[in-house]
Coordinates of C-alpha atoms and ligand atoms in Angstrom, one line a residue:
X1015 CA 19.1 52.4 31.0
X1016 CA 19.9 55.9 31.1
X1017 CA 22.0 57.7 34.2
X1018 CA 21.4 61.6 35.8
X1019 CA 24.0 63.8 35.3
X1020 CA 27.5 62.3 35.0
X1021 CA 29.1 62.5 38.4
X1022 CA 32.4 60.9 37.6
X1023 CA 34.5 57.9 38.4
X1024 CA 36.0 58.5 42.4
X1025 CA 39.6 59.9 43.0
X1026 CA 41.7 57.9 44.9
X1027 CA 42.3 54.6 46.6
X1028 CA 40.3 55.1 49.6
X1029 CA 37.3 57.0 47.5
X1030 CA 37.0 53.9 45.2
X1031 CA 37.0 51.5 48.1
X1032 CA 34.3 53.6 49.6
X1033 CA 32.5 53.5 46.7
X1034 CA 32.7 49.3 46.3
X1035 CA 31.7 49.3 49.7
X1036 CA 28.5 51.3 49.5
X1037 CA 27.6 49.5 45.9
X1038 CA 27.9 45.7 47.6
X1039 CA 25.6 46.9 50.4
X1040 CA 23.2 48.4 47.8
X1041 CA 23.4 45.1 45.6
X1042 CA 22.4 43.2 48.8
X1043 CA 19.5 44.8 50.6
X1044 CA 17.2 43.2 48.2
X1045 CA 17.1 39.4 47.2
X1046 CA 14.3 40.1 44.1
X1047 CA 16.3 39.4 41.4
X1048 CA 14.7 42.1 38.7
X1049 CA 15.7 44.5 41.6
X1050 CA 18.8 43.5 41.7
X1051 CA 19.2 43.6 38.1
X1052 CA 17.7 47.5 38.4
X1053 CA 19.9 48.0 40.7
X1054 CA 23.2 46.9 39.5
X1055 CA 23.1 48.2 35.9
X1056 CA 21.8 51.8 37.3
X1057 CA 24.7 52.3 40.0
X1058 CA 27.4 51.0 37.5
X1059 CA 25.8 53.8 35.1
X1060 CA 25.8 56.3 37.9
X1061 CA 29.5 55.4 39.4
X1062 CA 31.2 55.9 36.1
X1063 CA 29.5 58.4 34.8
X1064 CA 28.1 57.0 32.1
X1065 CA 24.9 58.0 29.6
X1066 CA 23.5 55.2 30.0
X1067 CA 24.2 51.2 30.4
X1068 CA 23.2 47.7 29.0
X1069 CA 22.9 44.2 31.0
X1070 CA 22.6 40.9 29.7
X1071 CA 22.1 37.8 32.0
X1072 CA 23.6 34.3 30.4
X1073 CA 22.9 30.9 30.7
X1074 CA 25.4 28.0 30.7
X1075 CA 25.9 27.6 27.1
X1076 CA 26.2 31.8 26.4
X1077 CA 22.2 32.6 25.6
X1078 CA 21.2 35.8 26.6
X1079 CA 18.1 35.0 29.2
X1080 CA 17.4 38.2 30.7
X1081 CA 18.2 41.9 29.7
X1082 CA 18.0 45.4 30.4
X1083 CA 18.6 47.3 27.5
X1084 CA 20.0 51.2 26.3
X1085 CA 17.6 51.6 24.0
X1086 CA 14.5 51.3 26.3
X1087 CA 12.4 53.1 23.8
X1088 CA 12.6 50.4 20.8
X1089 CA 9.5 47.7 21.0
X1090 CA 9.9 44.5 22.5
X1091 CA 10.2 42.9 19.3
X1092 CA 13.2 45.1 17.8
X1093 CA 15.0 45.2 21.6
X1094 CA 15.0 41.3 21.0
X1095 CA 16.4 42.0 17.2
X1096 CA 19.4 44.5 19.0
X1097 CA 20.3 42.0 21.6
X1098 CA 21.0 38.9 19.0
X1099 CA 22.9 41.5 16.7
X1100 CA 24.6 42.3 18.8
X1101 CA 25.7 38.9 20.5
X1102 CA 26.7 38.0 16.9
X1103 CA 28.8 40.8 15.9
X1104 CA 28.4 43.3 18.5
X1105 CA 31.1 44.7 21.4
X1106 CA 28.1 42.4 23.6
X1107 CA 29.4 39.2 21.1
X1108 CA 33.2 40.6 22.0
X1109 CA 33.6 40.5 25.6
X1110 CA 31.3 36.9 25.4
X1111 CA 34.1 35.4 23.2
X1112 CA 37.1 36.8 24.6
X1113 CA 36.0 36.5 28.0
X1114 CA 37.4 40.2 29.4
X1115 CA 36.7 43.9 29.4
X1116 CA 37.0 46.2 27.1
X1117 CA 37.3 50.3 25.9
X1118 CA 36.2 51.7 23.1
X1119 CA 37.7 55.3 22.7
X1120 CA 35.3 56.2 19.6
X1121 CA 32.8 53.8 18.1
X1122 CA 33.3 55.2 14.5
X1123 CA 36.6 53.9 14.4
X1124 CA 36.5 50.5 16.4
X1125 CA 34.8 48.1 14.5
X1126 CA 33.7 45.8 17.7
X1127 CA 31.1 48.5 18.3
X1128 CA 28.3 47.9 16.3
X1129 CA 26.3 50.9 14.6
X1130 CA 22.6 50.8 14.1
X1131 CA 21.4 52.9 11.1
X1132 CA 18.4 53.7 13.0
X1133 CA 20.3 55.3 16.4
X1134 CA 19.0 58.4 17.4
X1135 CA 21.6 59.5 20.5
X1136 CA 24.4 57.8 18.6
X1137 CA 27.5 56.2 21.2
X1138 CA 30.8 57.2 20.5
X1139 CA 32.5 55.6 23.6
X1140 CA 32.3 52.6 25.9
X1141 CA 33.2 50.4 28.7
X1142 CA 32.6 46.7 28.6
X1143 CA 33.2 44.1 31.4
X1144 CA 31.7 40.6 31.7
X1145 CA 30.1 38.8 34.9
X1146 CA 31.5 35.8 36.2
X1147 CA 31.1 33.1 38.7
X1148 CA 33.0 30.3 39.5
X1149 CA 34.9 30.4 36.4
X1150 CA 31.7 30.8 34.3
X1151 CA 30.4 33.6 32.5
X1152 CA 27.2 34.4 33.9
X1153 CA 26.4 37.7 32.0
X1154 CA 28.1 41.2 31.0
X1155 CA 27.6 44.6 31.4
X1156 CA 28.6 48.0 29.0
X1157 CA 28.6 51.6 29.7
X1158 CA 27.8 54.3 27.0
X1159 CA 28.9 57.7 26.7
X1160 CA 27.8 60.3 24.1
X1161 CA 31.4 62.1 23.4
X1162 CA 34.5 60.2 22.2
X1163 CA 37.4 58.9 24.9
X1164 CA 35.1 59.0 28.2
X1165 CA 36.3 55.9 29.9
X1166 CA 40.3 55.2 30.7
X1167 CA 42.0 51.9 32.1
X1168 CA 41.1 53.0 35.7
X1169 CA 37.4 53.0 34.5
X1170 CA 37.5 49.4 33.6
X1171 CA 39.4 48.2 36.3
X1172 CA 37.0 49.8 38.5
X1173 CA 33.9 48.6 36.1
X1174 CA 35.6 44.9 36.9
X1175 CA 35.2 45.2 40.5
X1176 CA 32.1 46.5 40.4
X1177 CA 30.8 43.3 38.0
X1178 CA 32.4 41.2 40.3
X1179 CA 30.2 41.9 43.3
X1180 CA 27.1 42.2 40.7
X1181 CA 27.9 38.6 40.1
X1182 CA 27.7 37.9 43.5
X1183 CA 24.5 39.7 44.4
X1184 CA 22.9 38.5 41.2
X1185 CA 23.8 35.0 42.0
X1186 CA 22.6 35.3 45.6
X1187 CA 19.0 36.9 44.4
X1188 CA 19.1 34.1 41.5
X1189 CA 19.3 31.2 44.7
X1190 CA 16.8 32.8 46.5
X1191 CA 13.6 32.9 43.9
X1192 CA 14.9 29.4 43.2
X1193 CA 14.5 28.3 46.8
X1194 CA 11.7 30.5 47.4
X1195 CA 10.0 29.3 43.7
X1196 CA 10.8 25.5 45.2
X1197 CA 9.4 26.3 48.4
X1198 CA 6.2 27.8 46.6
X1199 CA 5.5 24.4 44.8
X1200 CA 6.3 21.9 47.7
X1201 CA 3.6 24.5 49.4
X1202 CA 1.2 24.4 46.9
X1203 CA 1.4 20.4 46.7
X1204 CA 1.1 20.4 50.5
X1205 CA -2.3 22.7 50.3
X1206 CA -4.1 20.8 47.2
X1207 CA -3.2 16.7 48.4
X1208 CA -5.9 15.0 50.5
X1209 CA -3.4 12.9 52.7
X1210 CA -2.8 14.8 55.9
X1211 CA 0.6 16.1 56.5
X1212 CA 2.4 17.0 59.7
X1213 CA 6.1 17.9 60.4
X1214 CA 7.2 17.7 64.4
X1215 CA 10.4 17.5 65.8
X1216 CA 12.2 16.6 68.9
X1217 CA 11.4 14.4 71.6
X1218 CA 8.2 16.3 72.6
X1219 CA 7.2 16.1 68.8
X1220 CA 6.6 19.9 68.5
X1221 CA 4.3 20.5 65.3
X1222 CA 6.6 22.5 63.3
X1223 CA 4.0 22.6 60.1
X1224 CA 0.6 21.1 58.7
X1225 CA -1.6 21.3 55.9
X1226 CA -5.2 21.9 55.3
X1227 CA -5.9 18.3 55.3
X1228 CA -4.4 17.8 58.7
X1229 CA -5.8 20.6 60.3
X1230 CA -9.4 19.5 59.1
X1231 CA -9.0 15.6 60.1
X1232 CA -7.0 16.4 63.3
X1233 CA -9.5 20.1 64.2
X1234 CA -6.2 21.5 64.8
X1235 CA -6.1 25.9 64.0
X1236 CA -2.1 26.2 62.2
X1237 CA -2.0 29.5 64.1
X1238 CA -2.1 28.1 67.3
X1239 CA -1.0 24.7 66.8
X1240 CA 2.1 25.3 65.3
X1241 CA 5.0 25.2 68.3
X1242 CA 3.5 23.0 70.6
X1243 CA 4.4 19.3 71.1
X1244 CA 1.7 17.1 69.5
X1245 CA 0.8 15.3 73.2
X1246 CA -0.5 18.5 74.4
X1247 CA -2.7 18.7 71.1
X1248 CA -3.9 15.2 70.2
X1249 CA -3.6 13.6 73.8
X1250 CA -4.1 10.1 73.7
X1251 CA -3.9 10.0 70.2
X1252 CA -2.6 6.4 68.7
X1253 CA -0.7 8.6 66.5
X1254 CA 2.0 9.8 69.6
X1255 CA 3.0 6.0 69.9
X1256 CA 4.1 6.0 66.2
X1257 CA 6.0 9.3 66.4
X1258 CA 7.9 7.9 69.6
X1259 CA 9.1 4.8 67.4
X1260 CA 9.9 6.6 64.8
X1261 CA 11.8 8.5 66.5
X1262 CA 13.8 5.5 67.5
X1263 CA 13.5 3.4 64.3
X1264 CA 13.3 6.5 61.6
X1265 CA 10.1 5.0 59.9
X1266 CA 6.8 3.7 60.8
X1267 CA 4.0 2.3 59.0
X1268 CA 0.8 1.6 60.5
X1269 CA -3.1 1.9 60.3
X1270 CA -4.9 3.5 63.1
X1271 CA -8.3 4.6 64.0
X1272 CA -8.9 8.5 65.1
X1273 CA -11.1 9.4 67.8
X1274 CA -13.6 10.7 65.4
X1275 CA -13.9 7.5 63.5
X1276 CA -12.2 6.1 60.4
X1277 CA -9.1 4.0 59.8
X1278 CA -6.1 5.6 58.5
X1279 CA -2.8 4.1 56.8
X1280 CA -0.4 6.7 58.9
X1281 CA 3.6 6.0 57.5
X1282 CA 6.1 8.3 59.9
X1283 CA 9.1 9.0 58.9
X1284 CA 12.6 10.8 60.3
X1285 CA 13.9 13.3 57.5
X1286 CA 17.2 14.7 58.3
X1287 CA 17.1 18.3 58.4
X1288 CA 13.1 18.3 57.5
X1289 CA 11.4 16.5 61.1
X1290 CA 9.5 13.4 61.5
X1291 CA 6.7 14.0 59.0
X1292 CA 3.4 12.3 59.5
X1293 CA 1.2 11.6 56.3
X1294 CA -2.1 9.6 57.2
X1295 CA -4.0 8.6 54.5
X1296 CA -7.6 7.9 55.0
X1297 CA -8.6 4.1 53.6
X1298 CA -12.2 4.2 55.6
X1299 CA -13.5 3.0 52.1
X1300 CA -11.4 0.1 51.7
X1301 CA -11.8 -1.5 55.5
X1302 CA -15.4 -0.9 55.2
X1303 CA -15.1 -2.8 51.8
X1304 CA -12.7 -5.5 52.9
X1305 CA -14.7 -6.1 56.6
X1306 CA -18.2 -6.4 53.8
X1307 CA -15.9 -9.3 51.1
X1308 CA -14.6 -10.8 54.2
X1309 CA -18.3 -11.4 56.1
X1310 CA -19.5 -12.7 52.6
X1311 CA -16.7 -14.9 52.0
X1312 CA -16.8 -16.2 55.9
X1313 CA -21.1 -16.5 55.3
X1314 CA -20.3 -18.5 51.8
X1315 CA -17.2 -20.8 53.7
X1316 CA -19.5 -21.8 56.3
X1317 CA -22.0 -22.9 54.1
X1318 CA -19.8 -24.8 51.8
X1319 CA -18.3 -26.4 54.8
X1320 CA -21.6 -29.1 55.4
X1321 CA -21.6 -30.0 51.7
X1322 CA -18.3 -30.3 51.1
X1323 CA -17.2 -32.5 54.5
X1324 CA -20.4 -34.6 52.7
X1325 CA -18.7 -35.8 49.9
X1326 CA -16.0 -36.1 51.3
X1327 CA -17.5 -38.4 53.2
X1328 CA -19.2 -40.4 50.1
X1329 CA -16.1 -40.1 48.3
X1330 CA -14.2 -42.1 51.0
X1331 CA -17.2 -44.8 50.9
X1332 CA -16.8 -45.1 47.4
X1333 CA -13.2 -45.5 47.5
X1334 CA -13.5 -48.4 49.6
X1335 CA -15.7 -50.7 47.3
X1336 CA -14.2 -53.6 45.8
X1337 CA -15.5 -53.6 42.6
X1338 CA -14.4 -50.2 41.3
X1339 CA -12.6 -50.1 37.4
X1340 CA -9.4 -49.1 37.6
X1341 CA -10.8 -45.9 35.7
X1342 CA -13.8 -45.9 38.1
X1343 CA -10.7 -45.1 41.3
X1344 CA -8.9 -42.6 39.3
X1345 CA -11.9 -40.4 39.1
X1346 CA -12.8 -41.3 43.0
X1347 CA -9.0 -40.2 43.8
X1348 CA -9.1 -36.8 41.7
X1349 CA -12.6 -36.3 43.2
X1350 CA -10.7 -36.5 46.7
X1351 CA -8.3 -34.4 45.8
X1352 CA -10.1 -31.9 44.8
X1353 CA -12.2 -31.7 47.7
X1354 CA -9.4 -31.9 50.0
X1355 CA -7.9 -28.7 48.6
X1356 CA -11.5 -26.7 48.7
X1357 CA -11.4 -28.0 52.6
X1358 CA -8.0 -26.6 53.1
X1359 CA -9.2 -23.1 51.1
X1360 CA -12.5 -22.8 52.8
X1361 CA -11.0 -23.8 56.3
X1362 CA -8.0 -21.2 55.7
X1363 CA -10.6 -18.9 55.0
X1364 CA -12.5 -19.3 57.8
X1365 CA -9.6 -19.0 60.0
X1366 CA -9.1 -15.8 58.8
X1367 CA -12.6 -14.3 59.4
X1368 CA -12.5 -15.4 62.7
X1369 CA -8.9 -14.3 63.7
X1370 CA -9.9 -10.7 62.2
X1371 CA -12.7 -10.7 63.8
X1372 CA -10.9 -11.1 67.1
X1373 CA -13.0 -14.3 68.1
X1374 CA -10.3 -16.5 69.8
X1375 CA -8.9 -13.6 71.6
X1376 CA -8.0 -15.8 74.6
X1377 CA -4.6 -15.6 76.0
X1378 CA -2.8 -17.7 78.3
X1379 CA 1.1 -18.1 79.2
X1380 CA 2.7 -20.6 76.7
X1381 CA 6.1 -21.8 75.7
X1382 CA 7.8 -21.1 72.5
X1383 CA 10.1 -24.3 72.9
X1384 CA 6.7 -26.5 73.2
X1385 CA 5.3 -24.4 69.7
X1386 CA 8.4 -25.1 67.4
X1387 CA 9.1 -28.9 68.8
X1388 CA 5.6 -29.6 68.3
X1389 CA 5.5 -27.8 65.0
X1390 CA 8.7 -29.9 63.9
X1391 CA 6.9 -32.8 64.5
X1392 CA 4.0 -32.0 62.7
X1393 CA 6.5 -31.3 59.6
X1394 CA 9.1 -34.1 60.2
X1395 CA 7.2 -36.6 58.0
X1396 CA 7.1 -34.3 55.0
X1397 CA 10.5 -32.7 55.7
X1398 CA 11.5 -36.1 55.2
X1399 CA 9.8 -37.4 52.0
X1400 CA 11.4 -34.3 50.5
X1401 CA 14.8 -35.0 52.1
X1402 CA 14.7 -31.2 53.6
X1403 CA 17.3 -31.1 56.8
X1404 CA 14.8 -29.7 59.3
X1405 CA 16.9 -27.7 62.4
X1406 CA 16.1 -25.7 64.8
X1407 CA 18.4 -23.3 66.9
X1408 CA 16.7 -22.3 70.2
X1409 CA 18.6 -21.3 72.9
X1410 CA 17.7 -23.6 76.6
X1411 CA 16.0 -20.7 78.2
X1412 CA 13.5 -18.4 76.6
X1413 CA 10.3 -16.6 78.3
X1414 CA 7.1 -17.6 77.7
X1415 CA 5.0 -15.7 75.7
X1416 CA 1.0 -14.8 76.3
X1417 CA -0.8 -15.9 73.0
X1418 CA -3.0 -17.7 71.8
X1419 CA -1.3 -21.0 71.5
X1420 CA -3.0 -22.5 68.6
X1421 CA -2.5 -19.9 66.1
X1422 CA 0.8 -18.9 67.0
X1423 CA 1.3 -23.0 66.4
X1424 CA -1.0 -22.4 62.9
X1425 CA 1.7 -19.0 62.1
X1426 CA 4.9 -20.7 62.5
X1427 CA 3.8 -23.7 61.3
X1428 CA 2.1 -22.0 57.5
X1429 CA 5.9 -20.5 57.7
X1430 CA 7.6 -24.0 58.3
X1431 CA 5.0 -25.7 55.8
X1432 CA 5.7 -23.1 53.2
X1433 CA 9.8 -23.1 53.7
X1434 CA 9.3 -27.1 53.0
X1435 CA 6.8 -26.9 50.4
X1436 CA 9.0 -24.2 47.8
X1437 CA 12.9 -25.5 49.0
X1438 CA 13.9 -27.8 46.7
X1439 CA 14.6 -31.7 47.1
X1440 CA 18.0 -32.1 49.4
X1441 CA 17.9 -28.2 50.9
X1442 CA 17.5 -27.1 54.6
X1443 CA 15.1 -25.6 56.9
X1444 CA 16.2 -23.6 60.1
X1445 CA 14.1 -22.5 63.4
X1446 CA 16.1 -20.5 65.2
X1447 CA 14.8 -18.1 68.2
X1448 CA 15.6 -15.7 70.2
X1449 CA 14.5 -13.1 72.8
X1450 CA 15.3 -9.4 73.7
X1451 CA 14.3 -7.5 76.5
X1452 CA 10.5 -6.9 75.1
X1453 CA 10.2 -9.6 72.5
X1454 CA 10.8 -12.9 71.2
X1455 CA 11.8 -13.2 67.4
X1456 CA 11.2 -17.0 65.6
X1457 CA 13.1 -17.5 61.9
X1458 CA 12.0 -20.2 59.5
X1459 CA 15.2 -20.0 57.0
X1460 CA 15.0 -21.8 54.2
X1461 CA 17.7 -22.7 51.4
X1462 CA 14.5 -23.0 48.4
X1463 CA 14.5 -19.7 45.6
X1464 CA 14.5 -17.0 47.0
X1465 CA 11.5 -14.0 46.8
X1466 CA 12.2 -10.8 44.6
X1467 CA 11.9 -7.4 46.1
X1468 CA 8.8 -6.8 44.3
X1469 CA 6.7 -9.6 45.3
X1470 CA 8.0 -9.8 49.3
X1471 CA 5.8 -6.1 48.9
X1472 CA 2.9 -8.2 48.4
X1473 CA 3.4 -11.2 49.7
X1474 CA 1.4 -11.1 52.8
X1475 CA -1.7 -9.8 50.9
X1476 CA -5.0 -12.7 50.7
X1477 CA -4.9 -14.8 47.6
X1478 CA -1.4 -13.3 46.7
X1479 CA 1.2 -16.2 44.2
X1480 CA 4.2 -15.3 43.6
X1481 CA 7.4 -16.1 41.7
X1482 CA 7.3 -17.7 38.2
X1483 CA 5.6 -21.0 36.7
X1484 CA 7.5 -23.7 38.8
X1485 CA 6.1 -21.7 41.8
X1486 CA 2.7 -22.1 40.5
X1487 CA 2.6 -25.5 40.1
X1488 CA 2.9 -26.1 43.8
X1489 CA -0.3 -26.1 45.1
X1490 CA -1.5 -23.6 47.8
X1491 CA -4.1 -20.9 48.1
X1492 CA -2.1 -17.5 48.4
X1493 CA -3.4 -17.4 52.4
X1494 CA -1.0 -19.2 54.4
X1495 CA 0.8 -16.1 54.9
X1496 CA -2.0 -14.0 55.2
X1497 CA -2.8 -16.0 57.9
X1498 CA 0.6 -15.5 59.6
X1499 CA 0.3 -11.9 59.3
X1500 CA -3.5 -11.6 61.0
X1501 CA -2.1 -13.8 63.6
X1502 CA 0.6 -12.3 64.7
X1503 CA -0.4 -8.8 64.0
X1504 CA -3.4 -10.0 66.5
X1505 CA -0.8 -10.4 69.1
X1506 CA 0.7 -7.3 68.6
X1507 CA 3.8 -8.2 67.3
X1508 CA 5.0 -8.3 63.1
X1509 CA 6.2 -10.4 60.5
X1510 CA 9.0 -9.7 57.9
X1511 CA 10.8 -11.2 55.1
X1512 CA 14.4 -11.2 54.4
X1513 CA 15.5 -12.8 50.7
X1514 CA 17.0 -12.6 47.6
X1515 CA 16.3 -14.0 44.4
X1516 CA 18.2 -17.6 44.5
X1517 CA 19.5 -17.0 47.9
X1518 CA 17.0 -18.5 50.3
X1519 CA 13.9 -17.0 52.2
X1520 CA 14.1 -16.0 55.9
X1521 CA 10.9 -14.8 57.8
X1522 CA 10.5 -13.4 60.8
X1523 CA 8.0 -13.6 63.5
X1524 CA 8.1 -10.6 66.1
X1525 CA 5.8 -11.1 69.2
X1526 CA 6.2 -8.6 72.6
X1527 CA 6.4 -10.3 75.9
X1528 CA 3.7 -9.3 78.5
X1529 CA 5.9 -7.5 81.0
X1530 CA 4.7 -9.6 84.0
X1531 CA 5.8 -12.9 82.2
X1532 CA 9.7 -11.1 80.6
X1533 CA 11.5 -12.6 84.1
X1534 CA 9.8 -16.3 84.4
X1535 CA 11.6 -19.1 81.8
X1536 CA 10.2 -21.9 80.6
X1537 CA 12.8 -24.5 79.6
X1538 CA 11.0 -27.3 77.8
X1539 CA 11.2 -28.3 74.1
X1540 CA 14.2 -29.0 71.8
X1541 CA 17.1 -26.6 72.0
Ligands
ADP2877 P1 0.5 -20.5 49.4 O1 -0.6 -21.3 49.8 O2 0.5 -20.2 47.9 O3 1.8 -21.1 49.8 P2 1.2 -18.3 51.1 O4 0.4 -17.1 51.5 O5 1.7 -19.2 52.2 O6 0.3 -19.1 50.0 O7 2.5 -17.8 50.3 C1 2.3 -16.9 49.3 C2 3.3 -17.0 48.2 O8 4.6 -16.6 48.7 C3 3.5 -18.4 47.7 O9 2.6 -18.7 46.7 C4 4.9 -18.4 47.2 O10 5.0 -17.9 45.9 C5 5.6 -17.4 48.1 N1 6.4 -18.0 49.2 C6 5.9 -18.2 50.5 N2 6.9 -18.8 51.2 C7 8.0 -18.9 50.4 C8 9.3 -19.5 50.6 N3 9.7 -20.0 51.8 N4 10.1 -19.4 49.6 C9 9.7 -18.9 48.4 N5 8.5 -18.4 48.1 C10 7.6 -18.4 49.1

């Protein structure tokens, strides 16, 4: 890069300082690094007076990743050639290795400047200073003059401070195209995905930012959405429940239906510094499939019901004749069996059709005391045989709850079958229960093996076995908790699970308490 006319280094304390001053505030006014770069090697050019001036960027391990060279003139190629010359044995390589500044009175005689045979201007003095950061060397910059002995000890110094603030300003432009590069891709990701994306924040949920998806699925226009709190523009939305609690409980995870149709897998989550962002993911497809597999599996139950209960029925006959072989009554046993276990499977699934179908939808007050004693004694027997403790841990008063009383006696007690079913001979089973201000929670703790991270992901999901072969060899159908889940997500309320792998299983059954019932206490049952 060449300079004007050679104005000359300042005189004077003050002068200098002037002239710092006014180069910092010209190294800042832009944050485009090639226009920092520009800038920086053509006001260190112009300050000192010199013919004309070199920079070379750095990375970490001392490459030269950006430059702006002297010899503008030379193709790309040969500039390239220059630059790795004179790295290697060049005054460029010098200052790299040695880490300072340095003057060369007259290039003929000081062997660190390196002399092309091809120059056409030759150099015959100049100034040398390296940028640095932090300790690290983040570049370098030289200064040329055409007559010997241009540049003194005040030049460099001044050169020093001058690379210092480069440093600084190149740093600060190098930051921004990263953050603005960053935010460039997170933008273009945001504009191509299908899922909806919204960012609020605060209590009133202000939509701070959306994407194309969102704006389509929610009829939403970004320029005059943006700023105003989401119950203003979706009001009555389902989704302004889920922001409220995750505003409270930092993540939510739902599926909703919009006003316009469709179902929606919405997860809302609290980012510090970012906002609550929204991403609803449209899964129309699958419900619509899943409602079609469960009506054919509910149409083929109930017709496998009659047959089945059938022979059953002849089975049992023929189990009662006298004058069966004793091979005769093994077959007649396995052929019970058997049939008892497609009863369970097609009455399991059957449940389930009807409890996602919302058929027994009737409510009516009922006591969680009178659900767990009664499930205990339904298990007792079997508790027993396997010598599993059975407890529970109820405290005397709890409110009643308004459910249906059969299935929330089915939910607890697929929870309490399965804790007795998978714990090992000798181990222990726990109910305990409790309420808070808006909902009772019920535990079935068990002591058995435990349920890895991965599988407790799926383990609510129809037809869904988990854990390795000894697990398999229990019977059971994969919809016991399947069940749970449709039942007590029918109530409103949720189910979780708590476990580690050789550490027991807790679940969890969450249910709300209708507001008009939260004062009255039943006290019956066990405690
Ligand atoms: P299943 O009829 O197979 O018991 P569930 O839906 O009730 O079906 O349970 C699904 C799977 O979850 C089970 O097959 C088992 O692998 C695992 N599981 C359920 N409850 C427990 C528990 N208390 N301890 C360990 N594993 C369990």
């Amino acid at each position: 890069m060449n300079a004007g006319s050679r104005s000359g280094p300042p005189q004077g304390a003050t002068a200098t300082l002037k002239l710092l001053f006014d180069i910092t505030r010209e190294f800042s006014s832009t944050l485009e690094l090639p226009a920092v770069l520009g800038k920086v090697l053509s006001l260190t050019v112009q300050s000192l007076g010199a013919s004309q001036g070199s920079l070379f960027m750095l990375d970490g391990r001392g490459e030269v990743v950006r430059y702006f060279l002297a010899r503008q003139h030379l193709p790309a190629e040969e500039r390239k050639r220059v630059v790795s010359v004179v790295m290697e044995k060049g005054l460029a390589g010098w200052v790299f290795r040695h880490r300072k500044g340095a003057i060369v009175e007259d290039t003929r005689t000081d062997d660190r400047w390196h002399i092309f045979d091809n120059d056409e201007k030759p150099v015959r003095s100049v100034l040398a200073a390296p940028l640095t950061r932090r300790g690290m060397m983040t570049g370098l910059v030289t200064l040329e003059h055409q007559q010997p002995g241009a540049f003194n000890r005040l030049d460099l110094q001044l050169l020093t401070a001058i690379a210092h603030q480069a440093a600084i300003a190149i740093e600060n432009a190098h930051l921004f195209t990263q953050v603005s590069d960053e935010r460039d891709t997170v933008a273009s990701i945001l504009n191509t995905v299908n899922d909806a994306i919204l960012v609020s924040d605060g209590r009133e949920h202000r939509l701070a930012m959306l994407n194309p998806a969102a704006a389509t699925l929610l009829d939403l226009r970004p320029d005059d959405a943006v700023g105003k709190p989401l119950g203003d523009l979706l009001p009555d939305s389902p989704l302004l429940k889920l922001l409220d609690q995750a505003a409270e409980e930092q993540a939510q995870d739902a599926v909703i239906e919009l006003a316009g149709g469709g179902h929606h897998h919405v997860r809302v989550h609290d980012i510090p510094r970012v906002g609550r962002v929204t991403v609803l993911h449209d899964i129309t497809h699958f419900t619509e499939l899943d409602a079609l597999k469960s009506e054919f599996v509910a149409a083929v139950s109930h017709d496998l019901k009659n047959p089945l209960g059938t022979i059953l029925g002849y089975a049992w006959m023929l189990d009662d004749e006298a004058g069966l072989t004793e091979l005769q009554r093994r077959y007649v046993t396995s052929i019970l069996q058997s049939v008892q276990r497609m009863q369970k499977l097609v009455g399991n699934l059957l449940d389930l059709a009807k409890i996602e179908a919302g058929v027994d939808a009737d409510r009516e007050p009922c006591s969680v005391q009178t659900i767990i004693a009664n499930v205990v004694n339904q298990f007792a027997a079997r508790a027993g045989e396997r010598e599993i403790k059975l407890e529970v841990a109820v405290p005397d008063e709890l409110p009643a709850i308004v459910a249906n009383e059969l299935r929330i006696t089915q939910a607890i007690g697929n929870l309490v079958s399965n804790a007795i079913k998978y714990t090992p001979e000798g181990g222990r089973v726990v109910i305990p229960a409790k309420h808070t201000a808006e909902s009772i929670i019920v535990g079935v703790i068990d002591s058995g093996p435990g349920i890895s991270s991965v599988d407790q992901s799926r383990l609510f999901q129809k037809f869904s076995r988990v854990g390795g072969q000894e697990m398999a060899e229990i019977a059971g159908t994969g919809l016991g908790l399947a069940i749970v889940r449709s039942v007590v997500e029918s109530h409103n309320g949720r189910v979780w699970v708590e476990s580690q792998l050789g550490k027991g299983s807790a679940f969890f059954i969450q249910l709300p308490l209708d507001a008009a019932l939260a004062n009255e206490t039943s006290e019956s049952g066990p405690s």
